[in-house]
PDB file of C-alpha atoms and ligand atoms in Angstrom:
ATOM      1  CA  UNK K  30      72.438 324.873 171.101  1.00 76.00           C
ATOM      2  CA  UNK K  31      70.396 325.302 174.276  1.00 91.00           C
ATOM      3  CA  UNK K  32      69.058 322.328 176.153  1.00 93.00           C
ATOM      4  CA  UNK K  33      65.447 322.682 174.941  1.00 95.00           C
ATOM      5  CA  UNK K  34      66.434 322.790 171.293  1.00 95.00           C
ATOM      6  CA  UNK K  35      68.801 319.879 171.749  1.00 96.00           C
ATOM      7  CA  UNK K  36      66.067 317.885 173.487  1.00 96.00           C
ATOM      8  CA  UNK K  37      63.606 318.679 170.681  1.00 96.00           C
ATOM      9  CA  UNK K  38      66.120 317.821 167.962  1.00 96.00           C
ATOM     10  CA  UNK K  39      66.901 314.459 169.524  1.00 96.00           C
ATOM     11  CA  UNK K  40      63.222 313.614 170.176  1.00 95.00           C
ATOM     12  CA  UNK K  41      62.250 314.460 166.611  1.00 95.00           C
ATOM     13  CA  UNK K  42      64.490 311.606 165.476  1.00 97.00           C
ATOM     14  CA  UNK K  43      62.260 309.159 167.348  1.00 97.00           C
ATOM     15  CA  UNK K  44      60.647 309.308 163.993  1.00 95.00           C
ATOM     16  CA  UNK K  45      57.965 306.624 164.228  1.00 96.00           C
ATOM     17  CA  UNK K  46      56.892 307.304 167.791  1.00 94.00           C
ATOM     18  CA  UNK K  47      53.980 309.512 166.826  1.00 95.00           C
ATOM     19  CA  UNK K  48      52.445 306.885 164.492  1.00 97.00           C
ATOM     20  CA  UNK K  49      48.924 305.973 165.634  1.00 98.00           C
ATOM     21  CA  UNK K  50      46.602 303.204 164.430  1.00 98.00           C
ATOM     22  CA  UNK K  51      43.867 304.549 162.167  1.00 97.00           C
ATOM     23  CA  UNK K  52      41.036 305.911 164.348  1.00 97.00           C
ATOM     24  CA  UNK K  53      37.865 303.838 164.123  1.00 97.00           C
ATOM     25  CA  UNK K  54      39.507 300.784 162.544  1.00 98.00           C
ATOM     26  CA  UNK K  55      39.206 297.250 163.905  1.00 98.00           C
ATOM     27  CA  UNK K  56      42.626 296.081 165.071  1.00 98.00           C
ATOM     28  CA  UNK K  57      44.222 292.642 165.146  1.00 98.00           C
ATOM     29  CA  UNK K  58      47.649 292.135 166.651  1.00 98.00           C
ATOM     30  CA  UNK K  59      49.381 288.961 165.508  1.00 99.00           C
ATOM     31  CA  UNK K  60      52.427 287.632 167.314  1.00 99.00           C
ATOM     32  CA  UNK K  61      54.480 284.781 165.854  1.00 98.00           C
ATOM     33  CA  UNK K  62      57.243 282.705 167.438  1.00 98.00           C
ATOM     34  CA  UNK K  63      60.676 283.545 166.042  1.00 98.00           C
ATOM     35  CA  UNK K  64      62.535 280.564 164.604  1.00 98.00           C
ATOM     36  CA  UNK K  65      60.073 278.098 166.136  1.00 98.00           C
ATOM     37  CA  UNK K  66      60.704 275.449 163.463  1.00 95.00           C
ATOM     38  CA  UNK K  67      64.169 275.097 164.968  1.00 95.00           C
ATOM     39  CA  UNK K  68      63.142 275.748 168.569  1.00 96.00           C
ATOM     40  CA  UNK K  69      60.451 273.039 168.565  1.00 95.00           C
ATOM     41  CA  UNK K  70      62.511 270.481 166.641  1.00 91.00           C
ATOM     42  CA  UNK K  71      64.115 268.616 169.521  1.00 91.00           C
ATOM     43  CA  UNK K  72      61.818 269.685 172.345  1.00 94.00           C
ATOM     44  CA  UNK K  73      58.286 268.857 171.207  1.00 97.00           C
ATOM     45  CA  UNK K  74      56.284 266.052 169.671  1.00 97.00           C
ATOM     46  CA  UNK K  75      55.675 266.429 165.919  1.00 97.00           C
ATOM     47  CA  UNK K  76      53.574 267.576 164.276  1.00 97.00           C
ATOM     48  CA  UNK K  77      51.582 268.559 167.408  1.00 98.00           C
ATOM     49  CA  UNK K  78      52.541 268.637 171.026  1.00 98.00           C
ATOM     50  CA  UNK K  79      50.037 268.989 173.857  1.00 98.00           C
ATOM     51  CA  UNK K  80      52.471 270.792 176.156  1.00 98.00           C
ATOM     52  CA  UNK K  81      53.447 273.307 173.443  1.00 98.00           C
ATOM     53  CA  UNK K  82      49.748 273.836 172.746  1.00 98.00           C
ATOM     54  CA  UNK K  83      49.062 274.438 176.452  1.00 98.00           C
ATOM     55  CA  UNK K  84      51.787 277.102 176.672  1.00 98.00           C
ATOM     56  CA  UNK K  85      50.504 278.855 173.519  1.00 98.00           C
ATOM     57  CA  UNK K  86      46.967 278.957 174.967  1.00 98.00           C
ATOM     58  CA  UNK K  87      48.252 280.470 178.222  1.00 98.00           C
ATOM     59  CA  UNK K  88      50.245 283.027 176.237  1.00 98.00           C
ATOM     60  CA  UNK K  89      47.122 283.911 174.224  1.00 99.00           C
ATOM     61  CA  UNK K  90      45.194 284.277 177.470  1.00 98.00           C
ATOM     62  CA  UNK K  91      47.821 286.692 178.888  1.00 98.00           C
ATOM     63  CA  UNK K  92      47.659 288.838 175.729  1.00 98.00           C
ATOM     64  CA  UNK K  93      43.848 288.912 175.734  1.00 98.00           C
ATOM     65  CA  UNK K  94      43.753 289.938 179.373  1.00 98.00           C
ATOM     66  CA  UNK K  95      46.609 292.439 179.516  1.00 98.00           C
ATOM     67  CA  UNK K  96      45.770 294.221 176.275  1.00 98.00           C
ATOM     68  CA  UNK K  97      41.977 294.202 176.862  1.00 98.00           C
ATOM     69  CA  UNK K  98      41.145 292.327 173.673  1.00 98.00           C
ATOM     70  CA  UNK K  99      37.792 290.792 172.818  1.00 98.00           C
ATOM     71  CA  UNK K 100      38.943 287.603 171.066  1.00 98.00           C
ATOM     72  CA  UNK K 101      42.200 285.694 170.721  1.00 99.00           C
ATOM     73  CA  UNK K 102      42.906 282.929 168.240  1.00 99.00           C
ATOM     74  CA  UNK K 103      45.928 280.657 168.278  1.00 98.00           C
ATOM     75  CA  UNK K 104      47.253 278.083 165.826  1.00 98.00           C
ATOM     76  CA  UNK K 105      50.768 276.716 165.392  1.00 97.00           C
ATOM     77  CA  UNK K 106      53.207 279.326 166.807  1.00 98.00           C
ATOM     78  CA  UNK K 107      50.986 282.364 166.225  1.00 98.00           C
ATOM     79  CA  UNK K 108      48.348 284.271 168.203  1.00 99.00           C
ATOM     80  CA  UNK K 109      45.920 286.873 166.841  1.00 99.00           C
ATOM     81  CA  UNK K 110      44.145 289.241 169.235  1.00 99.00           C
ATOM     82  CA  UNK K 111      41.154 291.341 168.164  1.00 98.00           C
ATOM     83  CA  UNK K 112      40.286 294.834 169.455  1.00 98.00           C
ATOM     84  CA  UNK K 113      37.196 296.980 168.919  1.00 98.00           C
ATOM     85  CA  UNK K 114      37.458 300.179 166.851  1.00 98.00           C
ATOM     86  CA  UNK K 115      37.296 302.330 170.004  1.00 98.00           C
ATOM     87  CA  UNK K 116      40.176 300.482 171.696  1.00 98.00           C
ATOM     88  CA  UNK K 117      42.594 303.148 172.902  1.00 97.00           C
ATOM     89  CA  UNK K 118      45.261 301.425 174.956  1.00 97.00           C
ATOM     90  CA  UNK K 119      48.654 303.202 174.651  1.00 97.00           C
ATOM     91  CA  UNK K 120      46.812 305.950 172.791  1.00 98.00           C
ATOM     92  CA  UNK K 121      46.908 303.540 169.766  1.00 98.00           C
ATOM     93  CA  UNK K 122      50.649 304.124 169.427  1.00 98.00           C
ATOM     94  CA  UNK K 123      51.971 301.606 166.868  1.00 98.00           C
ATOM     95  CA  UNK K 124      55.425 301.288 168.427  1.00 98.00           C
ATOM     96  CA  UNK K 125      54.012 300.691 171.891  1.00 98.00           C
ATOM     97  CA  UNK K 126      51.470 298.152 170.648  1.00 98.00           C
ATOM     98  CA  UNK K 127      53.853 295.982 168.638  1.00 98.00           C
ATOM     99  CA  UNK K 128      56.698 296.117 171.140  1.00 98.00           C
ATOM    100  CA  UNK K 129      54.599 295.469 174.241  1.00 98.00           C
ATOM    101  CA  UNK K 130      52.545 292.680 172.652  1.00 98.00           C
ATOM    102  CA  UNK K 131      55.736 290.933 171.501  1.00 98.00           C
ATOM    103  CA  UNK K 132      57.157 291.431 174.963  1.00 98.00           C
ATOM    104  CA  UNK K 133      54.097 290.003 176.766  1.00 98.00           C
ATOM    105  CA  UNK K 134      54.103 286.949 174.478  1.00 99.00           C
ATOM    106  CA  UNK K 135      57.862 286.351 174.827  1.00 98.00           C
ATOM    107  CA  UNK K 136      57.879 286.821 178.595  1.00 98.00           C
ATOM    108  CA  UNK K 137      54.803 284.643 179.194  1.00 98.00           C
ATOM    109  CA  UNK K 138      55.963 281.764 176.990  1.00 98.00           C
ATOM    110  CA  UNK K 139      59.484 281.934 178.457  1.00 98.00           C
ATOM    111  CA  UNK K 140      58.194 282.030 182.027  1.00 98.00           C
ATOM    112  CA  UNK K 141      55.825 279.086 181.619  1.00 98.00           C
ATOM    113  CA  UNK K 142      58.035 276.850 179.482  1.00 97.00           C
ATOM    114  CA  UNK K 143      61.398 277.705 181.047  1.00 97.00           C
ATOM    115  CA  UNK K 144      62.919 278.138 177.547  1.00 97.00           C
ATOM    116  CA  UNK K 145      63.891 281.595 176.309  1.00 98.00           C
ATOM    117  CA  UNK K 146      61.917 282.476 173.166  1.00 98.00           C
ATOM    118  CA  UNK K 147      61.069 285.589 171.146  1.00 98.00           C
ATOM    119  CA  UNK K 148      57.911 286.589 169.319  1.00 98.00           C
ATOM    120  CA  UNK K 149      57.566 289.197 166.601  1.00 98.00           C
ATOM    121  CA  UNK K 150      54.411 291.279 166.322  1.00 98.00           C
ATOM    122  CA  UNK K 151      52.459 293.059 163.619  1.00 98.00           C
ATOM    123  CA  UNK K 152      49.219 294.969 163.281  1.00 98.00           C
ATOM    124  CA  UNK K 153      46.341 294.319 160.892  1.00 98.00           C
ATOM    125  CA  UNK K 154      43.602 296.923 160.376  1.00 98.00           C
ATOM    126  CA  UNK K 155      40.048 296.215 159.226  1.00 98.00           C
ATOM    127  CA  UNK K 156      37.606 298.831 158.022  1.00 97.00           C
ATOM    128  CA  UNK K 157      34.465 296.862 158.881  1.00 97.00           C
ATOM    129  CA  UNK K 158      33.112 293.699 160.526  1.00 98.00           C
ATOM    130  CA  UNK K 159      33.142 291.646 157.333  1.00 98.00           C
ATOM    131  CA  UNK K 160      36.904 292.147 157.069  1.00 98.00           C
ATOM    132  CA  UNK K 161      37.299 290.924 160.645  1.00 98.00           C
ATOM    133  CA  UNK K 162      35.315 287.791 159.738  1.00 98.00           C
ATOM    134  CA  UNK K 163      37.552 287.329 156.662  1.00 98.00           C
ATOM    135  CA  UNK K 164      40.681 287.759 158.774  1.00 98.00           C
ATOM    136  CA  UNK K 165      39.796 284.941 161.163  1.00 98.00           C
ATOM    137  CA  UNK K 166      38.598 282.656 158.354  1.00 98.00           C
ATOM    138  CA  UNK K 167      41.970 283.298 156.693  1.00 98.00           C
ATOM    139  CA  UNK K 168      43.949 282.291 159.785  1.00 98.00           C
ATOM    140  CA  UNK K 169      41.752 279.227 160.380  1.00 98.00           C
ATOM    141  CA  UNK K 170      42.233 278.084 156.785  1.00 98.00           C
ATOM    142  CA  UNK K 171      45.986 278.431 157.388  1.00 98.00           C
ATOM    143  CA  UNK K 172      45.665 276.258 160.509  1.00 98.00           C
ATOM    144  CA  UNK K 173      43.849 273.513 158.582  1.00 98.00           C
ATOM    145  CA  UNK K 174      46.301 273.580 155.670  1.00 98.00           C
ATOM    146  CA  UNK K 175      49.334 273.476 158.001  1.00 97.00           C
ATOM    147  CA  UNK K 176      47.823 270.676 160.096  1.00 98.00           C
ATOM    148  CA  UNK K 177      47.247 268.498 157.022  1.00 98.00           C
ATOM    149  CA  UNK K 178      50.729 269.208 155.651  1.00 98.00           C
ATOM    150  CA  UNK K 179      52.375 268.726 159.043  1.00 98.00           C
ATOM    151  CA  UNK K 180      50.647 265.391 159.644  1.00 98.00           C
ATOM    152  CA  UNK K 181      51.564 264.146 156.151  1.00 98.00           C
ATOM    153  CA  UNK K 182      55.164 265.288 156.385  1.00 98.00           C
ATOM    154  CA  UNK K 183      55.836 263.804 159.820  1.00 97.00           C
ATOM    155  CA  UNK K 184      53.966 260.594 159.034  1.00 98.00           C
ATOM    156  CA  UNK K 185      56.301 260.060 156.076  1.00 98.00           C
ATOM    157  CA  UNK K 186      59.376 261.025 158.104  1.00 97.00           C
ATOM    158  CA  UNK K 187      58.411 258.661 160.930  1.00 97.00           C
ATOM    159  CA  UNK K 188      57.934 255.937 158.295  1.00 97.00           C
ATOM    160  CA  UNK K 189      61.594 256.403 157.367  1.00 97.00           C
ATOM    161  CA  UNK K 190      61.512 258.903 154.492  1.00 97.00           C
ATOM    162  CA  UNK K 191      64.210 261.567 154.315  1.00 97.00           C
ATOM    163  CA  UNK K 192      63.447 265.315 154.459  1.00 96.00           C
ATOM    164  CA  UNK K 193      63.917 265.590 150.717  1.00 98.00           C
ATOM    165  CA  UNK K 194      61.809 262.546 149.868  1.00 98.00           C
ATOM    166  CA  UNK K 195      58.904 263.505 152.171  1.00 98.00           C
ATOM    167  CA  UNK K 196      58.878 267.036 150.730  1.00 98.00           C
ATOM    168  CA  UNK K 197      58.956 265.700 147.158  1.00 98.00           C
ATOM    169  CA  UNK K 198      56.106 263.239 147.838  1.00 97.00           C
ATOM    170  CA  UNK K 199      53.842 266.073 149.011  1.00 98.00           C
ATOM    171  CA  UNK K 200      54.915 268.755 146.537  1.00 97.00           C
ATOM    172  CA  UNK K 201      51.924 270.109 144.570  1.00 97.00           C
ATOM    173  CA  UNK K 202      49.579 267.356 145.807  1.00 98.00           C
ATOM    174  CA  UNK K 203      45.859 267.854 146.404  1.00 98.00           C
ATOM    175  CA  UNK K 204      43.989 267.809 149.710  1.00 97.00           C
ATOM    176  CA  UNK K 205      42.346 264.519 148.665  1.00 98.00           C
ATOM    177  CA  UNK K 206      45.779 262.945 148.030  1.00 98.00           C
ATOM    178  CA  UNK K 207      47.037 264.048 151.449  1.00 98.00           C
ATOM    179  CA  UNK K 208      43.921 262.742 153.234  1.00 98.00           C
ATOM    180  CA  UNK K 209      44.317 259.438 151.428  1.00 98.00           C
ATOM    181  CA  UNK K 210      48.026 259.253 152.278  1.00 98.00           C
ATOM    182  CA  UNK K 211      47.201 259.645 155.977  1.00 98.00           C
ATOM    183  CA  UNK K 212      44.422 257.078 155.662  1.00 98.00           C
ATOM    184  CA  UNK K 213      46.911 254.568 154.210  1.00 98.00           C
ATOM    185  CA  UNK K 214      48.937 255.071 157.401  1.00 98.00           C
ATOM    186  CA  UNK K 215      45.883 254.513 159.622  1.00 97.00           C
ATOM    187  CA  UNK K 216      45.195 258.211 160.340  1.00 98.00           C
ATOM    188  CA  UNK K 217      41.766 259.753 159.765  1.00 98.00           C
ATOM    189  CA  UNK K 218      42.522 263.479 159.485  1.00 98.00           C
ATOM    190  CA  UNK K 219      38.954 264.466 160.368  1.00 97.00           C
ATOM    191  CA  UNK K 220      39.132 262.475 163.580  1.00 98.00           C
ATOM    192  CA  UNK K 221      42.244 264.293 164.859  1.00 98.00           C
ATOM    193  CA  UNK K 222      41.688 266.735 167.773  1.00 98.00           C
ATOM    194  CA  UNK K 223      39.724 269.823 166.672  1.00 98.00           C
ATOM    195  CA  UNK K 224      42.319 272.237 168.126  1.00 98.00           C
ATOM    196  CA  UNK K 225      44.931 270.851 165.749  1.00 98.00           C
ATOM    197  CA  UNK K 226      42.761 271.224 162.642  1.00 98.00           C
ATOM    198  CA  UNK K 227      40.931 274.464 163.450  1.00 98.00           C
ATOM    199  CA  UNK K 228      42.985 276.295 166.083  1.00 98.00           C
ATOM    200  CA  UNK K 229      41.727 277.534 169.451  1.00 98.00           C
ATOM    201  CA  UNK K 230      39.606 280.584 170.341  1.00 98.00           C
ATOM    202  CA  UNK K 231      39.618 282.512 173.615  1.00 98.00           C
ATOM    203  CA  UNK K 232      36.909 284.962 174.627  1.00 98.00           C
ATOM    204  CA  UNK K 233      35.249 286.494 177.660  1.00 98.00           C
ATOM    205  CA  UNK K 234      32.247 284.876 179.315  1.00 97.00           C
ATOM    206  CA  UNK K 235      30.143 285.876 182.320  1.00 95.00           C
ATOM    207  CA  UNK K 236      29.606 283.488 185.178  1.00 95.00           C
ATOM    208  CA  UNK K 237      27.855 283.705 188.512  1.00 94.00           C
ATOM    209  CA  UNK K 238      29.776 283.420 191.722  1.00 92.00           C
ATOM    210  CA  UNK K 239      28.227 283.234 195.159  1.00 91.00           C
ATOM    211  CA  UNK K 240      29.877 284.719 198.208  1.00 89.00           C
ATOM    212  CA  UNK K 241      29.106 286.105 201.618  1.00 91.00           C
ATOM    213  CA  UNK K 242      28.516 289.848 202.136  1.00 90.00           C
ATOM    214  CA  UNK K 243      29.820 290.548 205.672  1.00 92.00           C
ATOM    215  CA  UNK K 244      28.119 293.971 205.848  1.00 92.00           C
ATOM    216  CA  UNK K 245      24.632 292.735 205.020  1.00 90.00           C
ATOM    217  CA  UNK K 246      25.438 289.336 206.526  1.00 92.00           C
ATOM    218  CA  UNK K 247      23.922 287.401 203.679  1.00 92.00           C
ATOM    219  CA  UNK K 248      24.776 285.242 200.701  1.00 92.00           C
ATOM    220  CA  UNK K 249      25.106 287.215 197.476  1.00 92.00           C
ATOM    221  CA  UNK K 250      25.480 286.172 193.848  1.00 94.00           C
ATOM    222  CA  UNK K 251      27.742 288.336 191.716  1.00 91.00           C
ATOM    223  CA  UNK K 252      28.447 288.202 187.984  1.00 93.00           C
ATOM    224  CA  UNK K 253      32.119 287.837 187.088  1.00 94.00           C
ATOM    225  CA  UNK K 254      34.097 287.800 183.884  1.00 95.00           C
ATOM    226  CA  UNK K 255      36.475 285.026 182.854  1.00 97.00           C
ATOM    227  CA  UNK K 256      38.281 283.800 179.757  1.00 98.00           C
ATOM    228  CA  UNK K 257      36.768 280.801 178.024  1.00 98.00           C
ATOM    229  CA  UNK K 258      39.154 278.592 176.061  1.00 98.00           C
ATOM    230  CA  UNK K 259      37.230 277.063 173.149  1.00 98.00           C
ATOM    231  CA  UNK K 260      38.982 274.014 171.710  1.00 98.00           C
ATOM    232  CA  UNK K 261      35.964 272.985 169.617  1.00 98.00           C
ATOM    233  CA  UNK K 262      35.633 275.891 167.205  1.00 98.00           C
ATOM    234  CA  UNK K 263      33.253 275.570 164.275  1.00 98.00           C
ATOM    235  CA  UNK K 264      34.713 275.863 160.772  1.00 97.00           C
ATOM    236  CA  UNK K 265      34.085 277.648 157.468  1.00 96.00           C
ATOM    237  CA  UNK K 266      30.641 279.385 157.308  1.00 97.00           C
ATOM    238  CA  UNK K 267      29.795 278.362 160.872  1.00 98.00           C
ATOM    239  CA  UNK K 268      33.044 279.978 162.041  1.00 98.00           C
ATOM    240  CA  UNK K 269      32.163 283.152 160.080  1.00 98.00           C
ATOM    241  CA  UNK K 270      28.857 283.260 161.979  1.00 98.00           C
ATOM    242  CA  UNK K 271      30.620 282.590 165.268  1.00 98.00           C
ATOM    243  CA  UNK K 272      32.971 285.569 164.716  1.00 98.00           C
ATOM    244  CA  UNK K 273      30.102 287.774 163.500  1.00 98.00           C
ATOM    245  CA  UNK K 274      28.157 287.006 166.716  1.00 97.00           C
ATOM    246  CA  UNK K 275      31.196 287.789 168.842  1.00 97.00           C
ATOM    247  CA  UNK K 276      31.641 291.273 167.354  1.00 97.00           C
ATOM    248  CA  UNK K 277      28.008 292.275 166.807  1.00 92.00           C
TER     249      UNK K 277
HETATM  250  N1  GTP Z  13      57.066 270.047 167.164  1.00 96.99           N
HETATM  251  C1  GTP Z  13      56.118 270.972 167.085  1.00 96.99           C
HETATM  252  N2  GTP Z  13      56.353 272.073 166.341  1.00 96.99           N
HETATM  253  C2  GTP Z  13      55.382 272.992 166.251  1.00 96.99           C
HETATM  254  C3  GTP Z  13      54.150 272.873 166.913  1.00 96.99           C
HETATM  255  N3  GTP Z  13      53.399 273.965 166.624  1.00 96.99           N
HETATM  256  C4  GTP Z  13      54.147 274.739 165.807  1.00 96.99           C
HETATM  257  N4  GTP Z  13      55.344 274.165 165.581  1.00 96.99           N
HETATM  258  C5  GTP Z  13      56.434 274.659 164.733  1.00 96.99           C
HETATM  259  O1  GTP Z  13      56.334 276.040 164.574  1.00 96.99           O
HETATM  260  C6  GTP Z  13      56.668 276.379 163.238  1.00 96.99           C
HETATM  261  C7  GTP Z  13      55.968 277.661 162.880  1.00 96.99           C
HETATM  262  O2  GTP Z  13      56.217 278.036 161.553  1.00 96.99           O
HETATM  263  P1  GTP Z  13      56.785 279.447 161.136  1.00 96.99           P
HETATM  264  O3  GTP Z  13      56.340 280.521 162.062  1.00 96.99           O
HETATM  265  O4  GTP Z  13      56.439 279.604 159.696  1.00 96.99           O
HETATM  266  O5  GTP Z  13      58.371 279.225 161.217  1.00 96.99           O
HETATM  267  P2  GTP Z  13      59.479 279.846 162.183  1.00 96.99           P
HETATM  268  O6  GTP Z  13      60.628 278.901 162.203  1.00 96.99           O
HETATM  269  O7  GTP Z  13      58.869 280.190 163.501  1.00 96.99           O
HETATM  270  O8  GTP Z  13      59.946 281.140 161.387  1.00 96.99           O
HETATM  271  P3  GTP Z  13      59.688 282.684 161.692  1.00 96.99           P
HETATM  272  O9  GTP Z  13      58.309 282.811 162.282  1.00 96.99           O
HETATM  273  O10 GTP Z  13      59.786 283.369 160.373  1.00 96.99           O
HETATM  274  O11 GTP Z  13      60.767 283.125 162.639  1.00 96.99           O
HETATM  275  C8  GTP Z  13      56.255 275.188 162.398  1.00 96.99           C
HETATM  276  O12 GTP Z  13      57.102 275.003 161.335  1.00 96.99           O
HETATM  277  C9  GTP Z  13      56.406 274.013 163.350  1.00 96.99           C
HETATM  278  O13 GTP Z  13      57.641 273.408 163.146  1.00 96.99           O
HETATM  279  C10 GTP Z  13      53.924 271.692 167.713  1.00 96.99           C
HETATM  280  O14 GTP Z  13      52.857 271.489 168.342  1.00 96.99           O
HETATM  281  N5  GTP Z  13      54.942 270.786 167.762  1.00 96.99           N
HETATM  282 MG1   MG Z  14      57.232 281.504 163.659  1.00 96.99          MG
END
């Protein structure tokens, strides 16, 4: 077999490399910490840890910036990043997108925290804006549900209950029951920090910066772009409207 044919034969077995994201679709990349239940167990405050939260926000910021996203959302150990339908980084190659996004998240978190971690990555596709709104409402509802469960579980554990007993107490219980349980322990769920209950959003904002133009020898005001970290996201319908405004 000559070299060209051999080269072609071998390359053709890189079977998935030609896969491209559907043209014209909205794209969300979601990365998720691998084995973070175990990783966080001895290192971070439960159910929420400010330092862990800070590192996740910085990781989300790195993804938003490096991949040219328009919105990033983080809750627990996951980060979703949204891209417009005409986004064409890496020629929309699926393998490139999932591997590089996982790599950026893993490297950034590892670098900032000093602990070696891995993230997995997946792609979600939306055919229109209403699906994008649904996607982010879905992840925010997950954040709220996990926050309530996490607070209940760790409140019981800290009060001396075993893993099995705390799990059994909460099994199949309603939201009202869980709110009441926290209340009995002196915790008002709705008064907990918003970022814990609703997650955090990151998006681009313009700001004005003044500087000195040495050529014209005068003060000038220029418009710059920066990432805003929003720790006070609205919820439910107001969050739908917030996302709809962001992608209009
Ligand atoms: N202590 C602590 N743990 C957190 C915090 N935020 C997220 N976690 C942990 O991160 C875990 C994320 O859940 P999953 O992604 O479902 O679990 P995982 O162990 O990462 O499993 P895989 O993603 O399937 O690898 C939660 O179970 C929490 O234990 C935090 O602020 N403090
Ligand atoms: Mg995880």
